[in-house]
Coordinates of C-alpha atoms in Angstrom, one line a residue:
M1 CA 50.4 65.3 43.1
R2 CA 49.9 66.0 39.4
R3 CA 53.1 65.9 37.3
P4 CA 53.4 65.8 33.6
A5 CA 54.3 62.7 31.7
S6 CA 57.9 61.6 31.8
G7 CA 60.1 63.2 29.2
T8 CA 58.6 66.7 29.2
L9 CA 61.5 69.1 28.5
V10 CA 62.0 72.6 29.5
T11 CA 63.1 74.7 26.5
V12 CA 66.0 77.1 26.6
A13 CA 63.6 80.0 26.4
T14 CA 61.8 78.8 29.5
V15 CA 65.0 78.4 31.5
L16 CA 66.0 81.9 30.6
A17 CA 62.6 83.2 31.6
L18 CA 62.9 81.5 35.0
L19 CA 66.3 83.0 35.6
L20 CA 65.3 86.5 34.4
A21 CA 61.8 86.7 35.8
G22 CA 62.4 84.5 38.8
C23 CA 64.0 87.3 40.9
S24 CA 61.9 89.0 43.5
G25 CA 60.1 91.7 41.5
G26 CA 61.2 93.6 38.5
G27 CA 62.7 96.8 40.1
K28 CA 64.8 97.7 43.0
G29 CA 63.4 96.2 46.2
G30 CA 60.6 94.6 44.2
R31 CA 59.1 97.9 43.0
D32 CA 58.8 99.6 39.6
A33 CA 60.0 103.1 39.1
D34 CA 56.5 104.5 39.8
G35 CA 56.4 102.6 43.2
T36 CA 54.2 99.7 42.0
I37 CA 55.1 96.6 43.9
R38 CA 55.9 93.8 41.5
L39 CA 55.7 90.1 42.5
S40 CA 56.8 87.1 40.6
F41 CA 54.6 84.0 40.7
Q42 CA 56.2 80.8 39.5
S43 CA 53.5 78.3 38.5
L44 CA 54.0 74.7 37.6
A45 CA 50.7 74.4 35.8
W46 CA 51.4 72.6 32.5
Q47 CA 48.2 71.3 30.9
K48 CA 46.2 73.9 29.0
E49 CA 43.1 74.1 31.2
S50 CA 45.3 74.6 34.3
V51 CA 47.6 77.2 32.7
D52 CA 44.5 79.1 31.4
A53 CA 42.9 79.1 34.9
N54 CA 46.1 80.4 36.5
K55 CA 46.8 83.1 34.0
Q56 CA 43.2 84.3 34.1
L57 CA 43.3 84.6 37.9
V58 CA 46.6 86.6 37.6
R59 CA 44.9 88.9 35.1
E60 CA 41.9 89.4 37.4
W61 CA 44.2 90.2 40.3
N62 CA 46.3 92.7 38.3
A63 CA 43.1 94.4 37.1
T64 CA 41.9 95.1 40.6
H65 CA 45.2 95.7 42.3
P66 CA 47.1 98.4 40.3
G67 CA 49.6 99.0 43.1
I68 CA 50.5 95.3 43.4
Q69 CA 51.2 93.6 40.1
V70 CA 52.0 89.9 39.6
D71 CA 54.1 88.5 36.8
Y72 CA 53.3 85.0 35.8
V73 CA 56.4 82.8 35.4
R74 CA 56.0 79.2 34.1
G75 CA 58.1 76.6 35.7
S76 CA 58.3 72.8 35.2
W77 CA 57.8 69.8 37.5
D78 CA 60.7 68.1 35.7
N79 CA 63.4 70.2 37.3
V80 CA 61.7 72.3 40.0
H81 CA 63.8 71.2 42.9
D82 CA 67.2 71.9 41.3
Q83 CA 65.9 75.1 39.7
L84 CA 64.6 76.5 43.0
L85 CA 67.8 75.5 44.8
T86 CA 69.8 77.4 42.2
S87 CA 67.5 80.5 42.4
F88 CA 67.6 80.5 46.2
E89 CA 71.3 80.3 46.4
G90 CA 71.6 83.0 43.8
G91 CA 69.2 85.3 45.5
E92 CA 66.8 85.2 42.5
A93 CA 63.9 83.2 43.9
P94 CA 60.4 84.0 42.8
D95 CA 58.3 85.7 45.4
I96 CA 55.4 83.2 45.2
I97 CA 56.4 79.5 44.6
H98 CA 54.2 76.7 43.4
N99 CA 55.5 73.3 44.4
A100 CA 54.5 70.1 46.2
S101 CA 54.6 69.5 49.9
D102 CA 57.0 66.6 49.6
D103 CA 59.6 68.9 48.1
L104 CA 59.4 71.6 50.9
A105 CA 61.3 70.0 53.8
D106 CA 64.9 70.8 52.8
F107 CA 63.9 74.4 51.6
A108 CA 62.0 75.0 54.9
Y109 CA 64.8 73.7 57.1
G110 CA 67.4 75.5 55.0
G111 CA 65.8 78.9 55.6
F112 CA 64.8 79.6 52.1
L113 CA 61.0 79.7 52.7
A114 CA 59.1 82.2 54.8
D115 CA 57.2 81.0 57.9
L116 CA 53.6 82.0 56.9
R117 CA 52.0 81.7 60.4
P118 CA 52.0 85.5 61.1
L119 CA 50.8 86.3 57.6
L120 CA 48.0 83.9 56.8
P121 CA 44.4 85.2 57.2
D122 CA 42.0 83.4 59.5
R123 CA 39.7 82.6 56.6
L124 CA 42.4 80.5 54.9
T125 CA 43.7 78.7 58.0
Q126 CA 40.2 77.8 59.1
D127 CA 39.0 76.6 55.6
I128 CA 41.8 74.2 55.0
P129 CA 41.7 71.2 57.4
R130 CA 44.5 70.7 60.0
R131 CA 45.5 67.4 58.4
S132 CA 46.4 69.3 55.2
W133 CA 48.3 71.9 57.1
R134 CA 50.4 69.1 58.6
T135 CA 51.9 68.5 55.1
T136 CA 53.5 72.0 55.1
T137 CA 54.4 72.2 58.8
F138 CA 58.1 71.7 59.6
G139 CA 59.3 72.2 63.1
D140 CA 57.2 75.1 64.5
G141 CA 56.7 76.8 61.1
V142 CA 54.2 76.6 58.2
Y143 CA 56.0 77.0 54.9
G144 CA 53.4 76.6 52.3
V145 CA 49.6 76.6 51.7
P146 CA 48.3 73.2 50.6
F147 CA 45.6 73.8 47.9
L148 CA 45.3 70.9 45.5
Q149 CA 45.3 67.2 46.4
E150 CA 45.1 64.0 44.4
P151 CA 43.8 60.6 45.7
R152 CA 44.7 57.5 43.9
V153 CA 41.7 55.7 42.4
L154 CA 40.9 52.7 40.2
I155 CA 39.9 53.6 36.7
A156 CA 38.0 50.6 35.3
N157 CA 36.4 49.4 32.0
T158 CA 32.7 49.5 32.7
R159 CA 31.8 46.8 30.1
I160 CA 34.2 44.3 31.6
L161 CA 33.0 45.0 35.1
R162 CA 29.4 44.6 34.1
A163 CA 30.0 41.4 32.2
S164 CA 31.9 39.8 35.1
G165 CA 29.2 40.2 37.6
V166 CA 31.6 41.3 40.4
R167 CA 30.4 43.6 43.1
I168 CA 31.0 47.3 42.2
P169 CA 32.6 49.1 45.1
T170 CA 31.6 52.6 46.3
P171 CA 33.3 54.9 48.8
A172 CA 30.7 53.8 51.3
E173 CA 31.4 50.1 50.6
P174 CA 34.9 49.7 49.0
W175 CA 36.7 46.5 48.2
S176 CA 39.0 45.2 50.9
W177 CA 42.5 44.3 49.8
P178 CA 41.7 40.5 49.7
E179 CA 38.5 41.2 47.8
F180 CA 40.4 43.4 45.3
R181 CA 42.8 40.5 44.8
R182 CA 39.9 38.1 44.1
V183 CA 38.2 40.5 41.8
A184 CA 41.3 41.0 39.7
Q185 CA 41.5 37.2 39.3
E186 CA 37.8 37.2 38.1
L187 CA 38.5 40.0 35.6
T188 CA 41.4 38.2 34.1
G189 CA 40.8 36.3 30.9
K190 CA 42.2 35.3 27.6
G191 CA 44.4 38.2 26.5
R192 CA 43.3 40.3 29.4
F193 CA 44.7 41.1 32.9
G194 CA 42.5 42.2 35.7
V195 CA 44.8 45.0 36.7
A196 CA 47.9 46.9 35.5
W197 CA 50.0 48.5 38.2
P198 CA 52.2 51.3 36.6
L199 CA 55.1 51.2 39.1
K200 CA 57.9 52.9 37.2
E201 CA 58.1 55.1 40.3
P202 CA 56.9 52.7 43.0
V203 CA 57.7 54.5 46.3
S204 CA 55.0 57.1 46.7
V205 CA 52.1 54.8 45.6
T206 CA 53.4 52.0 47.9
L207 CA 53.6 54.4 50.9
N208 CA 50.4 56.3 50.3
L209 CA 48.2 53.3 49.6
G210 CA 49.8 51.4 52.5
L211 CA 48.2 53.8 55.0
S212 CA 44.8 52.0 54.3
A213 CA 46.2 48.9 56.0
G214 CA 47.8 50.7 58.8
G215 CA 51.2 50.9 57.2
Q216 CA 53.3 53.9 58.2
L217 CA 56.9 52.8 57.6
F218 CA 58.3 56.1 59.1
H219 CA 58.0 56.6 62.8
R220 CA 59.2 59.3 65.3
D221 CA 60.9 58.4 68.5
A222 CA 60.6 60.5 71.7
D223 CA 63.3 62.9 70.5
G224 CA 61.5 63.4 67.2
K225 CA 64.0 61.5 65.1
A226 CA 62.5 59.5 62.2
T227 CA 63.2 55.7 62.0
I228 CA 61.9 53.1 59.6
R229 CA 60.0 50.0 60.5
F230 CA 58.4 47.4 58.2
D231 CA 55.4 46.2 60.2
E232 CA 52.5 43.9 59.2
G233 CA 50.5 46.8 57.9
D234 CA 53.3 47.8 55.6
R235 CA 53.2 44.4 53.9
V236 CA 49.6 44.4 52.8
M237 CA 49.6 46.7 49.7
P238 CA 53.0 45.6 48.3
G239 CA 52.2 41.9 49.1
T240 CA 49.0 42.1 47.2
V241 CA 50.6 43.5 44.1
R242 CA 53.4 41.0 44.2
D243 CA 50.9 38.1 44.5
Q244 CA 48.8 39.5 41.7
V245 CA 51.9 39.7 39.4
G246 CA 53.5 36.4 40.4
A247 CA 51.1 33.9 42.0
D248 CA 47.8 35.0 40.4
R249 CA 49.0 36.3 37.0
S250 CA 46.1 38.8 37.3
A251 CA 48.4 41.8 37.0
A252 CA 50.5 42.6 34.0
R253 CA 54.2 42.1 34.7
T254 CA 55.1 44.4 31.8
A255 CA 53.2 47.3 33.4
L256 CA 55.6 47.4 36.4
G257 CA 58.0 49.5 34.4
M258 CA 55.4 51.8 33.0
S259 CA 54.2 55.3 33.9
G260 CA 50.5 55.8 34.3
S261 CA 50.2 57.3 30.8
D262 CA 51.9 54.2 29.3
T263 CA 49.1 51.9 30.5
L264 CA 46.3 53.8 28.8
P265 CA 46.6 52.4 25.3
G266 CA 46.4 48.8 26.8
F267 CA 43.5 49.9 29.0
F268 CA 41.6 51.4 26.0
G269 CA 42.3 48.2 24.0
G270 CA 40.8 45.9 26.7
R271 CA 44.1 44.4 27.8
Y272 CA 43.7 45.7 31.3
A273 CA 40.3 45.8 33.1
M274 CA 41.5 48.2 35.8
V275 CA 44.4 50.6 36.3
P276 CA 45.2 52.3 39.6
L277 CA 46.0 55.9 38.8
G278 CA 46.0 59.4 40.2
F279 CA 42.6 61.1 40.1
S280 CA 43.9 63.7 37.5
Y281 CA 44.4 61.0 34.9
R282 CA 40.7 61.2 34.1
Q283 CA 41.6 64.1 31.9
Q284 CA 43.8 61.9 29.7
V285 CA 41.1 59.2 29.6
V286 CA 38.5 61.8 28.5
E287 CA 40.8 63.2 25.8
Q288 CA 42.3 59.9 24.5
A289 CA 39.6 57.2 24.9
P290 CA 38.2 55.8 21.7
E291 CA 34.6 56.8 20.8
G292 CA 32.2 54.7 22.7
F293 CA 34.6 53.5 25.4
E294 CA 32.9 53.2 28.8
W295 CA 34.8 53.7 31.9
T296 CA 34.2 54.5 35.6
V297 CA 36.1 55.7 38.7
L298 CA 36.2 53.3 41.7
P299 CA 37.8 53.9 45.2
A300 CA 41.1 52.3 45.9
P301 CA 41.0 49.2 48.2
A302 CA 40.4 49.7 51.9
G303 CA 42.1 48.1 54.9
S304 CA 42.0 48.3 58.6
E305 CA 42.2 52.1 58.4
G306 CA 39.4 52.2 55.8
L307 CA 40.1 54.3 52.7
A308 CA 42.9 56.3 54.2
Q309 CA 45.7 57.1 51.8
G310 CA 48.6 59.5 51.8
V311 CA 48.8 62.6 49.6
S312 CA 51.4 65.3 49.0
P313 CA 49.3 68.4 48.1
Q314 CA 50.4 71.0 45.7
T315 CA 51.5 74.1 47.6
L316 CA 52.0 77.8 47.4
S317 CA 55.0 79.3 49.4
V318 CA 56.7 82.6 49.8
A319 CA 60.5 83.1 49.5
E320 CA 62.2 84.2 52.7
D321 CA 64.1 86.8 50.6
S322 CA 61.0 88.3 49.2
P323 CA 60.7 92.0 50.2
H324 CA 57.0 91.9 50.0
K325 CA 55.8 88.9 51.9
E326 CA 52.5 90.4 53.1
E327 CA 51.5 91.3 49.6
A328 CA 52.5 87.9 48.3
V329 CA 50.2 86.2 50.9
R330 CA 47.4 88.6 49.9
F331 CA 47.7 87.3 46.4
I332 CA 47.7 83.7 47.6
D333 CA 44.6 84.4 49.6
F334 CA 42.9 85.8 46.5
L335 CA 44.1 82.8 44.4
L336 CA 42.6 80.4 46.9
R337 CA 39.2 82.0 47.5
P338 CA 36.7 79.1 47.4
A339 CA 35.4 79.9 43.9
N340 CA 39.0 80.4 42.6
M341 CA 40.2 77.2 44.3
V342 CA 37.4 75.3 42.4
R343 CA 38.6 76.8 39.1
L344 CA 42.2 75.7 39.9
A345 CA 41.0 72.2 40.9
R346 CA 38.9 71.7 37.8
G347 CA 41.7 73.0 35.6
D348 CA 44.0 70.4 37.1
W349 CA 41.3 67.7 37.4
M350 CA 42.2 67.4 41.1
L351 CA 40.5 68.1 44.4
P352 CA 40.8 71.3 46.4
T353 CA 41.9 71.2 50.0
G354 CA 39.5 73.9 51.2
A355 CA 36.2 72.8 52.8
A356 CA 34.2 75.5 51.1
A357 CA 35.6 74.6 47.7
L358 CA 35.0 70.9 48.2
A359 CA 31.3 71.6 48.9
D360 CA 30.9 73.2 45.5
P361 CA 28.2 71.3 43.4
A362 CA 30.5 71.2 40.4
L363 CA 32.7 68.7 42.3
H364 CA 29.9 66.4 43.2
T365 CA 28.6 65.3 39.8
A366 CA 28.7 61.7 38.6
E367 CA 30.3 62.8 35.3
N368 CA 33.9 61.7 34.9
G369 CA 34.0 60.4 38.5
W370 CA 34.1 63.7 40.3
A371 CA 31.7 62.6 43.0
T372 CA 33.7 59.5 43.8
G373 CA 36.9 61.4 44.1
T374 CA 35.3 64.1 46.3
A375 CA 33.9 61.4 48.6
L376 CA 37.5 60.3 49.2
A377 CA 38.8 63.7 50.4
R378 CA 38.0 63.1 54.0
A379 CA 40.2 60.0 54.0
L380 CA 43.3 61.7 52.7
R381 CA 46.2 62.0 55.1
P382 CA 49.7 63.5 54.8
A383 CA 52.1 61.2 53.0
P384 CA 54.1 59.1 55.5
A385 CA 57.5 60.6 54.6
Q386 CA 56.2 64.2 54.4
S387 CA 58.6 65.8 56.8
V388 CA 61.4 63.3 56.9
R389 CA 64.8 64.7 56.1
G390 CA 66.8 62.4 53.9
Y391 CA 63.7 61.0 52.2
P392 CA 64.7 61.9 48.7
E393 CA 68.0 60.0 49.0
W394 CA 66.3 57.1 50.7
K395 CA 63.7 57.0 47.9
D396 CA 66.2 57.2 45.0
K397 CA 69.0 55.0 46.4
V398 CA 67.2 52.5 48.6
A399 CA 63.4 52.2 48.2
T400 CA 63.0 52.5 44.4
P401 CA 65.4 49.7 43.4
A402 CA 64.3 47.5 46.4
L403 CA 60.6 47.8 45.5
Q404 CA 61.2 47.3 41.8
E405 CA 63.0 44.1 42.5
Y406 CA 60.3 43.0 45.0
Y407 CA 57.4 43.6 42.7
S408 CA 59.2 41.8 39.9
G409 CA 59.9 38.8 42.1
A410 CA 63.6 39.1 42.2
I411 CA 63.7 39.5 46.0
D412 CA 61.4 38.2 48.8
T413 CA 59.7 40.1 51.6
E414 CA 62.4 39.6 54.1
E415 CA 65.0 41.0 51.8
L416 CA 62.7 43.9 51.0
R417 CA 62.4 44.6 54.8
K418 CA 66.1 44.5 55.3
R419 CA 66.8 47.0 52.5
L420 CA 64.1 49.4 53.4
V421 CA 64.8 49.3 57.2
V422 CA 68.5 48.6 57.6
D423 CA 69.8 50.5 54.6
G424 CA 67.2 53.1 55.0
N425 CA 67.9 53.9 58.6
R426 CA 71.6 54.4 57.7
V427 CA 70.5 57.1 55.2
L428 CA 68.2 58.9 57.7
A429 CA 70.8 58.8 60.4
R430 CA 73.1 61.0 58.4
Y431 CA 70.5 63.7 58.2
Q432 CA 69.6 63.6 61.9
R433 CA 72.9 63.9 63.7

């Protein structure tokens, strides 16, 4: 899921706009005085290309639907959960809500989001794969439309790769985790690390890339309750990173506390040969790389489950309190027509979920790695903790500090297992009584 760089602030004006425009429509019952239905659409798009694409689509809708007008409201990834919770509890939620699937569970179970099953058109439900719909399904209901997704890839310095003579991986023949470890050692040289792992927020990348080796961590028992296990497959990805940092010295220790954006200056300067990043970071590479810098997009390492990795797609939901749910879903259907979904994906430098949009030739060009990313789409799976209640607390209080200490070498694998499993199951138990 694409989020802005850490430190982005919401201005006072934006907060006021959210509070004033976030309510369901501008008039009584979501209608203007002349009877026009008015819907509020809170978008979290933040970079210019994405904001422009969203605003243009809203203008196109409004021009062709005079009886149903949509007001564009700009939100922020930085505070969306708290902002939405406040607006839900205050009865001022937007009609149409842009969010991410890993933030929906509490809102869905809390009754704040509408179950979209009776409202969604067949075209949309059939175009988006079942595996993507699983990310927004909680209990028996569907509480969001997954529309953009972001695989994690390796962005690599082409000149360093070429000079090293290592085998260049492709989606058809990716590196295995052991081969990736060896390659990182071969790319390491004087003043240069083979790889930089930006793990300031280590949990999602650990869980999502762990799926390739069969890691799952979260499991459901016969009663549907989630429990945590740390099996052999769960050890592969974190163990590789720890070995690269500690034993091999092929991964930069200083990068462990960085965000993805923080690693780019070192990448451009030749300090890191490769950086595992979300697919959308290509935009920053294009905009910030020095003239003449050569780079390429490679698939993440594969394990026993091939290139499988977890994703938490961006979503569009409808507030349960909205008086015009059918009209809100009509707008979502318009926004996610194949051609429009491609426009949104290109604006965000991400992949669409829809099969028709994924087939668009614009997403299969070699330029800027589009073809590599699109080839990975079929291997994307719901993030392991997608529907687990209590996950945010487990992530913040248990998993993040434990993984940070593990990657830095402060604790060993057994201590990591104990914290994730024993402490983690205590957290989950409180949410599943």
